[in-house]
Tab-separated table of C-alpha atoms and ligand atoms in Angstrom:
chain	number	residue	atom	x	y	z
L	6	UNK	CA	22.441	12.213	13.362
L	7	UNK	CA	18.966	10.664	13.955
L	8	UNK	CA	18.490	8.372	16.969
L	9	UNK	CA	17.918	5.246	14.509
L	10	UNK	CA	21.160	6.239	12.608
L	11	UNK	CA	22.980	6.118	15.933
L	12	UNK	CA	21.460	2.620	16.522
L	13	UNK	CA	22.130	1.291	12.980
L	14	UNK	CA	25.890	2.308	13.062
L	15	UNK	CA	26.217	0.390	16.465
L	16	UNK	CA	24.476	-2.535	14.894
L	17	UNK	CA	26.696	-2.500	11.907
L	18	UNK	CA	29.722	-2.310	14.282
L	19	UNK	CA	28.519	-5.367	16.102
L	20	UNK	CA	27.025	-7.361	13.408
L	21	UNK	CA	28.715	-6.277	10.161
L	22	UNK	CA	27.111	-4.927	7.174
L	23	UNK	CA	23.347	-4.898	7.045
L	24	UNK	CA	21.279	-6.129	4.008
L	25	UNK	CA	19.152	-3.382	2.219
L	26	UNK	CA	15.956	-5.154	3.293
L	27	UNK	CA	16.924	-5.230	6.820
L	28	UNK	CA	17.949	-1.493	6.580
L	29	UNK	CA	14.561	-0.694	4.999
L	30	UNK	CA	12.564	-2.764	7.705
L	31	UNK	CA	14.433	-0.842	10.520
L	32	UNK	CA	13.913	2.727	9.052
L	33	UNK	CA	10.243	2.217	8.021
L	34	UNK	CA	9.216	0.252	11.372
L	35	UNK	CA	10.630	3.422	13.081
L	36	UNK	CA	9.412	5.942	10.716
L	37	UNK	CA	5.596	4.654	10.968
L	38	UNK	CA	5.781	4.093	14.531
L	39	UNK	CA	6.782	7.429	15.275
L	40	UNK	CA	4.347	9.731	13.362
L	41	UNK	CA	1.313	10.196	10.865
L	42	UNK	CA	3.227	10.958	7.823
L	43	UNK	CA	0.227	11.675	5.450
L	44	UNK	CA	-1.164	14.898	4.019
L	45	UNK	CA	0.208	18.151	3.360
L	46	UNK	CA	1.806	18.756	6.686
L	47	UNK	CA	3.427	15.384	6.532
L	48	UNK	CA	5.803	13.771	3.838
L	49	UNK	CA	3.523	12.284	1.098
L	50	UNK	CA	-0.180	12.260	-0.011
L	51	UNK	CA	-2.024	8.875	-1.014
L	52	UNK	CA	-5.002	8.731	-3.253
L	53	UNK	CA	-7.614	8.163	-0.664
L	54	UNK	CA	-6.222	11.558	0.778
L	55	UNK	CA	-6.734	13.305	-2.519
L	56	UNK	CA	-10.351	12.595	-2.683
L	57	UNK	CA	-13.266	10.574	-1.087
L	58	UNK	CA	-13.902	9.287	-4.704
L	59	UNK	CA	-11.066	6.683	-4.802
L	60	UNK	CA	-12.535	5.016	-1.445
L	61	UNK	CA	-15.797	5.102	-2.952
L	62	UNK	CA	-14.791	3.319	-6.086
L	63	UNK	CA	-13.064	0.720	-3.952
L	64	UNK	CA	-16.147	0.487	-2.086
L	65	UNK	CA	-18.323	-0.089	-5.175
L	66	UNK	CA	-15.831	-2.484	-6.723
L	67	UNK	CA	-15.847	-4.814	-3.176
L	68	UNK	CA	-19.870	-4.224	-2.758
L	69	UNK	CA	-20.424	-5.442	-6.395
L	70	UNK	CA	-17.941	-8.442	-5.884
L	71	UNK	CA	-19.653	-9.480	-2.418
L	72	UNK	CA	-23.201	-9.506	-4.226
L	73	UNK	CA	-22.066	-11.612	-7.013
L	74	UNK	CA	-20.044	-13.852	-4.613
L	75	UNK	CA	-23.353	-14.778	-2.696
L	76	UNK	CA	-23.069	-12.056	-0.073
L	77	UNK	CA	-22.063	-14.296	2.631
L	78	UNK	CA	-22.986	-13.166	6.098
L	79	UNK	CA	-19.427	-13.624	7.880
L	80	UNK	CA	-17.411	-11.785	5.066
L	81	UNK	CA	-15.077	-9.064	6.614
L	82	UNK	CA	-13.713	-5.730	5.329
L	83	UNK	CA	-10.137	-6.052	5.584
L	84	UNK	CA	-7.473	-3.417	4.980
L	85	UNK	CA	-3.746	-3.599	4.985
L	86	UNK	CA	-1.721	-0.683	5.995
L	87	UNK	CA	-4.968	1.803	6.423
L	88	UNK	CA	-2.898	5.060	7.201
L	89	UNK	CA	-5.472	7.427	8.605
L	90	UNK	CA	-8.516	5.199	7.661
L	91	UNK	CA	-9.764	7.404	5.152
L	92	UNK	CA	-10.073	4.788	2.487
L	93	UNK	CA	-11.796	2.559	4.850
L	94	UNK	CA	-14.295	5.174	5.894
L	95	UNK	CA	-14.974	5.860	2.269
L	96	UNK	CA	-15.254	2.396	0.871
L	97	UNK	CA	-17.242	1.014	4.077
L	98	UNK	CA	-20.005	4.006	3.428
L	99	UNK	CA	-20.639	2.359	-0.017
L	100	UNK	CA	-20.498	-1.242	1.109
L	101	UNK	CA	-22.670	-0.569	3.921
L	102	UNK	CA	-25.286	1.069	1.875
L	103	UNK	CA	-25.265	-2.025	-0.225
L	104	UNK	CA	-25.938	-4.111	2.624
L	105	UNK	CA	-22.701	-4.984	4.154
L	106	UNK	CA	-22.963	-5.535	8.126
L	107	UNK	CA	-19.561	-7.383	8.554
L	108	UNK	CA	-16.495	-6.816	10.847
L	109	UNK	CA	-13.738	-4.613	10.020
L	110	UNK	CA	-10.204	-5.811	10.333
L	111	UNK	CA	-6.967	-3.950	10.000
L	112	UNK	CA	-3.442	-5.060	9.546
L	113	UNK	CA	-1.368	-2.070	10.873
L	114	UNK	CA	1.910	-2.084	12.934
L	115	UNK	CA	2.172	1.587	13.815
L	116	UNK	CA	0.630	2.448	17.146
L	117	UNK	CA	0.351	5.898	16.280
L	118	UNK	CA	-1.774	5.244	13.043
L	119	UNK	CA	-3.906	2.777	14.893
L	120	UNK	CA	-5.043	5.558	16.916
L	121	UNK	CA	-5.799	7.719	14.050
L	122	UNK	CA	-7.760	4.643	12.523
L	123	UNK	CA	-9.656	4.119	15.851
L	124	UNK	CA	-10.901	7.815	15.451
L	125	UNK	CA	-12.082	7.029	11.881
L	126	UNK	CA	-13.618	3.500	12.195
L	127	UNK	CA	-15.598	2.560	15.371
L	128	UNK	CA	-15.304	-1.015	16.268
L	129	UNK	CA	-12.268	-1.903	13.963
L	130	UNK	CA	-10.015	-4.860	15.202
L	131	UNK	CA	-6.309	-4.638	14.652
L	132	UNK	CA	-3.584	-7.223	13.611
L	133	UNK	CA	-0.011	-7.415	13.307
L	134	UNK	CA	0.249	-9.319	10.201
L	135	UNK	CA	-1.880	-10.944	7.297
L	136	UNK	CA	-1.506	-14.356	8.936
L	137	UNK	CA	-3.504	-13.144	11.968
L	138	UNK	CA	-6.746	-12.215	9.920
L	139	UNK	CA	-9.581	-14.335	10.803
L	140	UNK	CA	-10.571	-17.191	8.689
L	141	UNK	CA	-13.488	-15.892	6.974
L	142	UNK	CA	-14.469	-14.600	3.406
L	143	UNK	CA	-12.437	-11.411	2.907
L	144	UNK	CA	-13.329	-8.295	1.110
L	145	UNK	CA	-9.889	-6.757	0.979
L	146	UNK	CA	-7.936	-3.784	-0.056
L	147	UNK	CA	-4.366	-2.572	0.339
L	148	UNK	CA	-3.159	0.917	-1.002
L	149	UNK	CA	0.453	1.672	-0.952
L	150	UNK	CA	0.991	-1.100	1.379
L	151	UNK	CA	3.235	-3.346	-0.609
L	152	UNK	CA	5.579	-0.501	-1.464
L	153	UNK	CA	6.343	0.167	2.025
L	154	UNK	CA	7.490	-3.527	2.416
L	155	UNK	CA	11.264	-4.123	2.414
L	156	UNK	CA	13.115	-4.878	-0.691
L	157	UNK	CA	16.503	-6.838	-1.147
L	158	UNK	CA	18.717	-5.534	-3.708
L	159	UNK	CA	21.348	-7.480	-5.894
L	160	UNK	CA	24.232	-6.225	-7.789
L	161	UNK	CA	25.890	-8.963	-9.977
L	162	UNK	CA	24.016	-11.689	-8.214
L	163	UNK	CA	25.404	-10.427	-4.679
L	164	UNK	CA	23.194	-9.155	-2.281
L	165	UNK	CA	23.628	-5.398	-1.528
L	166	UNK	CA	24.434	-4.276	1.993
L	167	UNK	CA	24.682	-1.065	3.927
L	168	UNK	CA	28.167	-0.187	5.712
L	169	UNK	CA	29.876	2.447	7.575
L	170	UNK	CA	32.342	4.249	4.938
L	171	UNK	CA	33.895	7.775	5.569
L	172	UNK	CA	31.963	8.037	8.493
L	173	UNK	CA	28.577	7.678	7.025
L	174	UNK	CA	26.140	5.181	5.970
L	175	UNK	CA	27.179	3.871	2.360
L	176	UNK	CA	26.328	1.025	0.172
L	177	UNK	CA	28.990	-1.752	-0.072
L	178	UNK	CA	28.645	-2.157	-3.941
L	179	UNK	CA	27.348	-0.309	-7.195
L	180	UNK	CA	26.269	-1.448	-10.428
L	181	UNK	CA	23.074	-2.685	-12.214
L	182	UNK	CA	20.566	-3.404	-9.303
L	183	UNK	CA	18.123	-6.006	-9.212
L	184	UNK	CA	15.402	-5.826	-6.619
L	185	UNK	CA	13.252	-8.698	-5.061
L	186	UNK	CA	10.955	-8.707	-2.021
L	187	UNK	CA	10.386	-11.809	0.253
L	188	UNK	CA	8.057	-9.711	2.497
L	189	UNK	CA	5.614	-8.584	-0.152
L	190	UNK	CA	5.680	-12.243	-1.559
L	191	UNK	CA	4.661	-13.403	2.040
L	192	UNK	CA	2.042	-10.822	2.331
L	193	UNK	CA	0.404	-11.586	-0.974
L	194	UNK	CA	0.543	-15.515	-0.472
L	195	UNK	CA	-0.865	-15.016	2.952
L	196	UNK	CA	-3.759	-13.044	1.355
L	197	UNK	CA	-4.207	-15.541	-1.480
L	198	UNK	CA	-4.255	-18.586	0.899
L	199	UNK	CA	-7.054	-17.065	2.795
L	200	UNK	CA	-9.076	-16.369	-0.251
L	201	UNK	CA	-8.596	-19.912	-1.751
L	202	UNK	CA	-9.689	-21.343	1.782
L	203	UNK	CA	-12.535	-18.784	2.622
L	204	UNK	CA	-13.633	-17.072	-0.669
L	205	UNK	CA	-13.454	-13.451	-1.266
L	206	UNK	CA	-11.564	-10.832	-3.182
L	207	UNK	CA	-8.592	-8.396	-2.757
L	208	UNK	CA	-7.482	-5.328	-4.604
L	209	UNK	CA	-3.783	-4.238	-4.379
L	210	UNK	CA	-3.148	-0.545	-5.488
L	211	UNK	CA	0.376	0.642	-5.829
L	212	UNK	CA	2.888	2.384	-7.961
L	213	UNK	CA	4.941	-0.016	-9.834
L	214	UNK	CA	5.434	-1.951	-13.153
L	215	UNK	CA	3.229	-4.638	-14.795
L	216	UNK	CA	6.122	-6.822	-15.834
L	217	UNK	CA	9.338	-7.598	-13.860
L	218	UNK	CA	12.600	-5.721	-14.868
L	219	UNK	CA	15.835	-4.980	-13.475
L	220	UNK	CA	16.507	-1.629	-11.930
L	221	UNK	CA	16.915	0.208	-8.776
L	222	UNK	CA	13.631	1.613	-7.620
L	223	UNK	CA	14.074	2.125	-3.811
L	224	UNK	CA	13.450	5.839	-3.003
L	225	UNK	CA	13.142	8.265	-0.160
L	226	UNK	CA	10.458	10.995	0.395
L	227	UNK	CA	10.537	13.596	2.903
L	228	UNK	CA	8.351	16.808	3.290
L	229	UNK	CA	6.777	15.893	-0.535
L	230	UNK	CA	10.486	15.659	-2.022
L	231	UNK	CA	12.697	12.904	-3.036
L	232	UNK	CA	16.060	12.761	-0.722
L	233	UNK	CA	18.996	10.274	-0.887
L	234	UNK	CA	18.014	6.793	0.328
L	235	UNK	CA	20.501	6.686	3.281
L	236	UNK	CA	19.953	10.134	4.601
L	237	UNK	CA	18.241	10.655	7.884
L	238	UNK	CA	17.217	6.939	8.713
L	239	UNK	CA	13.845	6.671	10.205
L	240	UNK	CA	12.765	10.248	9.558
L	241	UNK	CA	12.111	9.825	5.858
L	242	UNK	CA	9.572	7.357	3.987
L	243	UNK	CA	11.251	4.504	2.186
L	244	UNK	CA	9.405	2.716	-0.766
L	245	UNK	CA	10.205	0.712	-3.810
L	246	UNK	CA	7.923	0.164	-7.032
L	247	UNK	CA	5.802	-2.828	-6.827
L	248	UNK	CA	6.666	-5.593	-9.489
L	249	UNK	CA	3.080	-6.620	-10.142
L	250	UNK	CA	4.103	-9.599	-12.297
L	251	UNK	CA	5.753	-11.095	-9.037
L	252	UNK	CA	2.392	-10.265	-7.151
L	253	UNK	CA	0.643	-12.332	-9.653
L	254	UNK	CA	2.800	-15.253	-9.539
L	255	UNK	CA	2.746	-15.434	-5.759
L	256	UNK	CA	-1.016	-15.226	-5.621
L	257	UNK	CA	-1.326	-17.916	-8.549
L	258	UNK	CA	1.095	-20.149	-6.872
L	259	UNK	CA	-1.221	-19.912	-3.628
L	260	UNK	CA	-3.905	-21.193	-5.909
L	261	UNK	CA	-5.810	-17.818	-6.407
L	262	UNK	CA	-7.370	-16.379	-9.361
L	263	UNK	CA	-5.589	-13.283	-10.779
L	264	UNK	CA	-6.826	-10.428	-12.858
L	265	UNK	CA	-4.851	-8.494	-15.500
L	266	UNK	CA	-2.657	-5.590	-14.193
L	267	UNK	CA	-4.421	-2.196	-15.156
L	268	UNK	CA	-3.710	1.372	-14.652
L	269	UNK	CA	-5.247	3.284	-11.745
L	270	UNK	CA	-6.604	5.843	-14.256
L	271	UNK	CA	-8.390	3.077	-16.448
L	272	UNK	CA	-9.649	1.074	-13.596
L	273	UNK	CA	-11.295	4.186	-11.800
L	274	UNK	CA	-12.745	5.361	-15.131
L	275	UNK	CA	-14.329	1.976	-15.766
L	276	UNK	CA	-15.956	1.907	-12.294
L	277	UNK	CA	-17.487	5.169	-13.006
L	278	UNK	CA	-15.416	7.797	-11.483
L	279	UNK	CA	-16.482	10.367	-13.905
L	280	UNK	CA	-20.021	9.928	-13.149
L	281	UNK	CA	-19.472	10.083	-9.546
L	282	UNK	CA	-17.447	13.372	-9.834
L	283	UNK	CA	-20.286	15.012	-11.915
L	284	UNK	CA	-22.720	13.976	-9.154
L	285	UNK	CA	-20.591	15.413	-6.436
L	286	UNK	CA	-19.881	18.627	-8.355
L	287	UNK	CA	-23.867	18.989	-8.915
L	288	UNK	CA	-24.386	18.674	-5.270
L	289	UNK	CA	-21.431	20.826	-4.157
L	290	UNK	CA	-20.923	23.481	-6.970
L	291	UNK	CA	-18.775	25.548	-4.737
L	292	UNK	CA	-16.272	22.525	-4.681
L	293	UNK	CA	-16.545	21.819	-8.728
L	294	UNK	CA	-13.102	22.881	-9.394
L	295	UNK	CA	-11.564	20.894	-6.406
L	296	UNK	CA	-13.476	17.747	-7.539
L	297	UNK	CA	-12.147	18.199	-11.164
L	298	UNK	CA	-8.764	18.628	-9.832
L	299	UNK	CA	-8.920	15.622	-7.936
L	300	UNK	CA	-10.284	13.361	-10.747
L	301	UNK	CA	-7.453	14.613	-13.011
L	302	UNK	CA	-4.903	13.819	-10.166
L	303	UNK	CA	-6.015	10.390	-9.778
L	304	UNK	CA	-6.621	9.327	-13.424
L	305	UNK	CA	-4.486	11.345	-15.654
L	306	UNK	CA	-1.616	9.613	-17.329
L	307	UNK	CA	0.709	12.377	-16.437
L	308	UNK	CA	-0.250	12.335	-12.798
L	309	UNK	CA	-1.232	9.077	-10.761
L	310	UNK	CA	-3.303	7.490	-13.521
L	311	UNK	CA	-0.542	5.377	-15.229
L	312	UNK	CA	2.275	5.016	-12.637
L	313	UNK	CA	-0.286	3.510	-10.270
L	314	UNK	CA	-1.665	0.234	-11.192
L	315	UNK	CA	-4.319	-2.194	-9.433
L	316	UNK	CA	-4.537	-5.972	-9.562
L	317	UNK	CA	-7.343	-8.133	-8.142
L	318	UNK	CA	-6.801	-11.394	-6.631
L	319	UNK	CA	-9.811	-13.503	-5.553
L	320	UNK	CA	-11.019	-17.148	-4.723
L	321	UNK	CA	-11.471	-19.309	-8.005
L	322	UNK	CA	-14.953	-19.813	-6.448
L	323	UNK	CA	-15.645	-16.232	-6.586
L	324	UNK	CA	-16.432	-14.087	-9.603
L	325	UNK	CA	-13.713	-11.704	-10.893
L	326	UNK	CA	-13.951	-8.154	-9.661
L	327	UNK	CA	-15.156	-5.331	-12.150
L	328	UNK	CA	-12.845	-3.069	-13.855
L	329	UNK	CA	-10.176	-5.262	-15.168
L	330	UNK	CA	-11.466	-6.675	-18.375
X	4	SAH	N1	-3.037	2.962	2.757
X	4	SAH	C1	-2.985	4.267	3.330
X	4	SAH	C2	-1.628	4.366	3.987
X	4	SAH	C3	-0.178	4.187	2.922
X	4	SAH	S1	1.212	4.353	3.977
X	4	SAH	C4	-3.455	5.243	2.451
X	4	SAH	O1	-3.398	4.838	1.152
X	4	SAH	O2	-3.193	6.483	2.680
X	4	SAH	C5	1.520	2.917	4.369
X	4	SAH	C6	0.487	2.143	5.610
X	4	SAH	O3	1.276	0.862	5.775
X	4	SAH	C7	0.737	2.835	7.029
X	4	SAH	O4	-0.494	2.666	7.513
X	4	SAH	C8	1.993	2.139	7.806
X	4	SAH	O5	1.926	2.163	9.195
X	4	SAH	C9	1.553	0.479	7.188
X	4	SAH	N2	2.522	-0.349	7.221
X	4	SAH	C10	3.850	0.034	6.727
X	4	SAH	N3	4.684	-1.184	6.881
X	4	SAH	C11	3.714	-2.043	7.636
X	4	SAH	C12	4.081	-3.552	8.025
X	4	SAH	N4	5.162	-4.172	7.877
X	4	SAH	N5	3.038	-4.131	8.564
X	4	SAH	C13	1.792	-3.363	8.698
X	4	SAH	N6	1.561	-2.386	8.379
X	4	SAH	C14	2.611	-1.707	7.705
């Protein structure tokens, strides 16, 4: 039994059954606080860890937006859940070569990952939540952040809970599941309010669906394989598909302008990732096969290209980010 499972069983004995979002919150807080889960030796690999081209396209999109937004001197680069800081390093290289000189702010709760990020990005500043970001124009990105935030599950309108049954953790009811996520709504609304007040643009990239639909999407990944959700609490990554229709609604309700939801593949291609891959291959012919494979992994419909989606939210005073029309 994992240490967290022991603690959760005790909590259930004292408090009674716990909601799915409380379970997911407890598991992911423990999981991220105790390890760097990214990469081949970890549990999963994300787009910025596949290739520098991903972060470069994010940087190009934000640099273009910044310029068309009047390049305010107090604009900051902000990232939610920056992982190893790889995306920030690649994006900031492009942003800085386009004249960006602003501060770098990270929203990250894991002390282990904060240390890894500090190695990657000199002078970064950390916050525990979106609400703590400074009141300045934002150039913000969040890749695979929303999927890690807790979801609630409902079966027949009743909230699903985790109980102890037959000596193990179990769900208290089965049936057609509907999910929602107050934690995501709060994070998106927090970013949107900042954008409306101070200007700027934000990109949210994640796997999920463009329109709301019922269905259970909560999943666990460990060592690059799916595992049962209730197995080994705190030792595997719990995520759920992002409902981009809900993201758009939250941002709009807070007064922000919202882009269409586009697939990661289309978005990267519109931003010029194919030309970037060619240039990289010309400069590093010995790596041409790897670069081609990474391009395919990021953009192909049978890899990350279609499952992953991108949405931009921005201040109504700012121009819309490129790549969505
Ligand atoms: N964006 C990175 C890492 C994705 S993993 C990449 O694409 O490689 C999820 C990230 O979100 C980790 O950095 C994790 O520590 C962070 N995270 C998870 N839940 C969080 C929360 N509630 N508040 C802040 N950061 C969180």
